PDB file of C-alpha atoms in Angstrom:
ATOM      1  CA  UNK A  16      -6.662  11.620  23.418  1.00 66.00           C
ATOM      2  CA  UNK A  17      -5.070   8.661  21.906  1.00 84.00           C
ATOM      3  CA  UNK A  18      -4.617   7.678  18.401  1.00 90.00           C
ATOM      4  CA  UNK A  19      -4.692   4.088  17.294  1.00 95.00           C
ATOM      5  CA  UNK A  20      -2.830   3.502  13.447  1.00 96.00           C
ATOM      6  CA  UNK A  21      -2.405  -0.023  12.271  1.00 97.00           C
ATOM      7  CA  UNK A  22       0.902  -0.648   9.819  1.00 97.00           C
ATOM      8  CA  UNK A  23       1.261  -2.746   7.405  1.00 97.00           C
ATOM      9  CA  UNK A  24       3.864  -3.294   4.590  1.00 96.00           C
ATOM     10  CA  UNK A  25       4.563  -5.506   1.925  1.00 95.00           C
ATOM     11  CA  UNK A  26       1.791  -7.484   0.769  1.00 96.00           C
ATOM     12  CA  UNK A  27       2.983  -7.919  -2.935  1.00 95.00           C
ATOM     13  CA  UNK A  28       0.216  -8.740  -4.759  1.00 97.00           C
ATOM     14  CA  UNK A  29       0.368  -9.678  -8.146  1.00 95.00           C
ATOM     15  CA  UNK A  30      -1.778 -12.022 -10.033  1.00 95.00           C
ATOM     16  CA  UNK A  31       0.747 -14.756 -11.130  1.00 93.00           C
ATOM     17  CA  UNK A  32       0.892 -18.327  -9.837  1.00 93.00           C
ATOM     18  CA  UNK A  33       3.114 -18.922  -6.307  1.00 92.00           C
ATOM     19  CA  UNK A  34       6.434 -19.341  -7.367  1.00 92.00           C
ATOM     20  CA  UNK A  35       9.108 -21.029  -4.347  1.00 92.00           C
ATOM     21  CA  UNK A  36       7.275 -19.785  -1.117  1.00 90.00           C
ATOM     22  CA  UNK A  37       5.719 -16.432  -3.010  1.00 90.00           C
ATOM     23  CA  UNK A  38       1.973 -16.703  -2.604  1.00 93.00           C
ATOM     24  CA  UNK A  39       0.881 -13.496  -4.827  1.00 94.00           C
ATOM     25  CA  UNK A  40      -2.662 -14.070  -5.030  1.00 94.00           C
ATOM     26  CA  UNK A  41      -2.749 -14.891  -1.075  1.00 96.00           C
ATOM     27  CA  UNK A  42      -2.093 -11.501  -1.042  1.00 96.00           C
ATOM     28  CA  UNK A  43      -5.939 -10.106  -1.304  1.00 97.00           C
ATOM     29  CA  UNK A  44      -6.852 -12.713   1.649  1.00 97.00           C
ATOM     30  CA  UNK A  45      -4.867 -11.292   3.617  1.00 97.00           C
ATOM     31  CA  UNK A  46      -5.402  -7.908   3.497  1.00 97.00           C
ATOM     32  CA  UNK A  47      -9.131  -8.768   3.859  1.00 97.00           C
ATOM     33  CA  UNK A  48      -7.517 -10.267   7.335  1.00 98.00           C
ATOM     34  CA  UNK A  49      -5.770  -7.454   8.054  1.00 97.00           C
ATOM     35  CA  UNK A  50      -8.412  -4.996   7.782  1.00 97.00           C
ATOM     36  CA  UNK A  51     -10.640  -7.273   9.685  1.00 97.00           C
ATOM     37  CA  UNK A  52      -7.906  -7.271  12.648  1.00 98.00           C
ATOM     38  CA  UNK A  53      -7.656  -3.509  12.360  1.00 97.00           C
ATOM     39  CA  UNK A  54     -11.423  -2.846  12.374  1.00 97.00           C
ATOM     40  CA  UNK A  55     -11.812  -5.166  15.112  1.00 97.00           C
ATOM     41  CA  UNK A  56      -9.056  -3.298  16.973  1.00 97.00           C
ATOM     42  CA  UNK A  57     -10.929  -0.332  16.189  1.00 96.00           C
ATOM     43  CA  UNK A  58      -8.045   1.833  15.124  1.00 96.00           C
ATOM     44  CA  UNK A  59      -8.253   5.678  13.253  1.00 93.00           C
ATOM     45  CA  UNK A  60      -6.244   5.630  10.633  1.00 95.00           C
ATOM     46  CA  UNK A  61      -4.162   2.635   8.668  1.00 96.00           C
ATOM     47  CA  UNK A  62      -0.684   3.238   7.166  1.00 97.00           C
ATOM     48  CA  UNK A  63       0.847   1.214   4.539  1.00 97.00           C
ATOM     49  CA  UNK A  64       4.994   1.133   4.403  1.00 96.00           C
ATOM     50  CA  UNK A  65       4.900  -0.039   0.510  1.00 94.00           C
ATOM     51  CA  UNK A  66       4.893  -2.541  -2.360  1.00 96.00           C
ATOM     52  CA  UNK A  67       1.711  -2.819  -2.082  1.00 96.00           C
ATOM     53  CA  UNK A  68       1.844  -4.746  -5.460  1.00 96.00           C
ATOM     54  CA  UNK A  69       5.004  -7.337  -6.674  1.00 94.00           C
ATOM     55  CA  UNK A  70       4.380  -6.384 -10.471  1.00 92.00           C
ATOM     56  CA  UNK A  71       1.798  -5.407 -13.261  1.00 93.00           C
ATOM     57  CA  UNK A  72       0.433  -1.705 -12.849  1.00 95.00           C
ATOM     58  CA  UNK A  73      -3.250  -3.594 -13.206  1.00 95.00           C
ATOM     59  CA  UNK A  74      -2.484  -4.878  -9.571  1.00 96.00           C
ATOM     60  CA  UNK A  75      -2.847  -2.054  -8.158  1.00 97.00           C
ATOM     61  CA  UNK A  76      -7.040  -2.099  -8.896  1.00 97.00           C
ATOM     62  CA  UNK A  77      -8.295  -5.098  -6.507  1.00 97.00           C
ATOM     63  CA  UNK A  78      -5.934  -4.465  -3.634  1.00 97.00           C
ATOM     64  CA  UNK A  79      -7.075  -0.754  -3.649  1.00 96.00           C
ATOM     65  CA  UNK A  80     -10.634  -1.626  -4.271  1.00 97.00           C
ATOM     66  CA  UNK A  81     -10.414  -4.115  -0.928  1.00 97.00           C
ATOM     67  CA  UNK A  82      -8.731  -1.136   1.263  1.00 95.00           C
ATOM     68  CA  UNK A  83     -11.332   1.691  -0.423  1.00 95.00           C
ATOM     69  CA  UNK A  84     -14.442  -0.789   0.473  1.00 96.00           C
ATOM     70  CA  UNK A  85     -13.085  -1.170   4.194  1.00 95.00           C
ATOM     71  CA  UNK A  86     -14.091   2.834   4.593  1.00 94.00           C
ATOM     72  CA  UNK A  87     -10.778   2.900   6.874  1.00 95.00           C
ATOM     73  CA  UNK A  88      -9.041   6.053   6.393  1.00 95.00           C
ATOM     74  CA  UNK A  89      -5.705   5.115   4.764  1.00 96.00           C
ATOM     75  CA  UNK A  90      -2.352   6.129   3.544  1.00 97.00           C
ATOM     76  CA  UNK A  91       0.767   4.820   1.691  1.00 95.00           C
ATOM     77  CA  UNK A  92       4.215   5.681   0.962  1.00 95.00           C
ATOM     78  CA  UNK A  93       5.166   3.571  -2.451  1.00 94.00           C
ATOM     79  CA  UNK A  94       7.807   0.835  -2.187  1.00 94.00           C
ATOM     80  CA  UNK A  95      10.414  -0.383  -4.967  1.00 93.00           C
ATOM     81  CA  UNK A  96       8.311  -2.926  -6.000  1.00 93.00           C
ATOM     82  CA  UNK A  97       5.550  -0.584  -6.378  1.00 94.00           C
ATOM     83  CA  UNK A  98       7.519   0.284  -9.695  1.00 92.00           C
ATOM     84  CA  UNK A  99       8.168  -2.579 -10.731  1.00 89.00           C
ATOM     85  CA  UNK A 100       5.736  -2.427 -13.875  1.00 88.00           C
ATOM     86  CA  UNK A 101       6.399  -2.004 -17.604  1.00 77.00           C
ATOM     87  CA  UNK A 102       6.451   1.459 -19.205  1.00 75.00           C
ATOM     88  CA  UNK A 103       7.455   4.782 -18.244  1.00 76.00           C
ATOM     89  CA  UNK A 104       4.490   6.412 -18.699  1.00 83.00           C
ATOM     90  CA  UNK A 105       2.641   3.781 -15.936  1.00 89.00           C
ATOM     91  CA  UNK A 106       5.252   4.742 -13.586  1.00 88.00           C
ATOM     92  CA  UNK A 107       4.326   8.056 -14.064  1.00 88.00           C
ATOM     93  CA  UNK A 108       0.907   7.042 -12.600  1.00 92.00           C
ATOM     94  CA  UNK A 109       2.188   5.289  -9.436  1.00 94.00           C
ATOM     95  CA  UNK A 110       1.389   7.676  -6.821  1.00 94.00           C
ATOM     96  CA  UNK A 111      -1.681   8.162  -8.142  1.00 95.00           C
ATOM     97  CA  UNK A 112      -3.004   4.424  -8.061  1.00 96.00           C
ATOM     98  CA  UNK A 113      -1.995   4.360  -4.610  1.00 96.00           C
ATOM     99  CA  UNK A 114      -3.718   7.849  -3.963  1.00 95.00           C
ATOM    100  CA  UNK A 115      -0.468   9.700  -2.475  1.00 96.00           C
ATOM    101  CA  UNK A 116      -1.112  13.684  -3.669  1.00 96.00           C
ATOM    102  CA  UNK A 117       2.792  13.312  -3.723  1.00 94.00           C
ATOM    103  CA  UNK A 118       6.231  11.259  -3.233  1.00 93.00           C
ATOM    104  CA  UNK A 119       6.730  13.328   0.126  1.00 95.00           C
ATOM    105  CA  UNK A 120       3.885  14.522   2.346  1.00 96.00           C
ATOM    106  CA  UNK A 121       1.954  15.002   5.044  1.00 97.00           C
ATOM    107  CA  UNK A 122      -1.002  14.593   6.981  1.00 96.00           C
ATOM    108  CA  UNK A 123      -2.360  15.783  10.441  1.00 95.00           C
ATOM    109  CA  UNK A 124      -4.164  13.083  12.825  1.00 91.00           C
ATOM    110  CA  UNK A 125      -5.906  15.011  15.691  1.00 85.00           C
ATOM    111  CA  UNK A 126      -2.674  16.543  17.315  1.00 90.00           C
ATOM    112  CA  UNK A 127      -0.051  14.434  15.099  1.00 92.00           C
ATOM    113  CA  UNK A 128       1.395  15.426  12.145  1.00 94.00           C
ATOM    114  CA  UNK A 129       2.732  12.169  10.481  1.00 94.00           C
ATOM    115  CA  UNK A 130       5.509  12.279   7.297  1.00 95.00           C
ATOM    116  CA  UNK A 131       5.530  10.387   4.206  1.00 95.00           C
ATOM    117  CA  UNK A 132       8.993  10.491   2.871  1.00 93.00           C
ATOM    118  CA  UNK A 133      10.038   8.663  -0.719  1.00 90.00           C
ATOM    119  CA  UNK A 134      12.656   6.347  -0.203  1.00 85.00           C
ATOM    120  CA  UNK A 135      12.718   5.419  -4.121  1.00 83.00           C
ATOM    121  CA  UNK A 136      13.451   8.923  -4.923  1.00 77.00           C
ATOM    122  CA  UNK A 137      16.909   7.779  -6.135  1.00 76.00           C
ATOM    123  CA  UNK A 138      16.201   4.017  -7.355  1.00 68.00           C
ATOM    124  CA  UNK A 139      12.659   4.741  -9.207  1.00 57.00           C
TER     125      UNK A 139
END
């Protein structure tokens, strides 16, 4: 049996205005691509590498609203800009806006287990 994931990483979103060729808000668009392309390429399960966001914890909301509406099954590992948000105790909340039960784990795709490791553990 096969097993089709699509990857992604880095879209950055933020809601700020483009600054030198940084196109934050282009961000949503094209995740809404992306998860057309995947869904079209009819794959299982989609995997993002990080930053899902550039900055501000309340960017977290529409990009995980667009992914959660797609019905894909998904995953995440956070990414250093992930954390880039004001105030300890919204960092503390990372993992949970991006739905990870923790920094490291796992998860089991039909005969494939697949590990999330942090690679902030040091940095964040």
């Amino acid at each position: 049996m096969s097993l089709k994931i699509g990857i992604f990483a880095d879209p950055q979103y933020c809601n700020r205005p483009e600054y030198k060729n940084r196109y934050y808000k282009n961000s949503l668009n094209k995740i809404e691509q992306m998860i057309d392309h995947f869904k079209a390429a009819a794959v299982d399960h989609i995997i993002c590498l990080g930053d899902l966001i550039d900055r501000d914890f309340e960017s977290f909301e529409p990009v995980m609203s667009i992914i959660s509406a797609s019905k894909l099954k998904f995953n995440t590992l956070a990414g250093n800009h992930d954390f880039e948000i004001a105030g300890n105790n919204k960092k503390a909340r990372v993992l949970q806006a991006l739905k990870m039960p923790e920094p490291y784990y796992q998860i089991s795709l039909d005969r494939y287990r697949i590990l999330f490791l942090d690679g902030n553990e040091i940095s964040a």
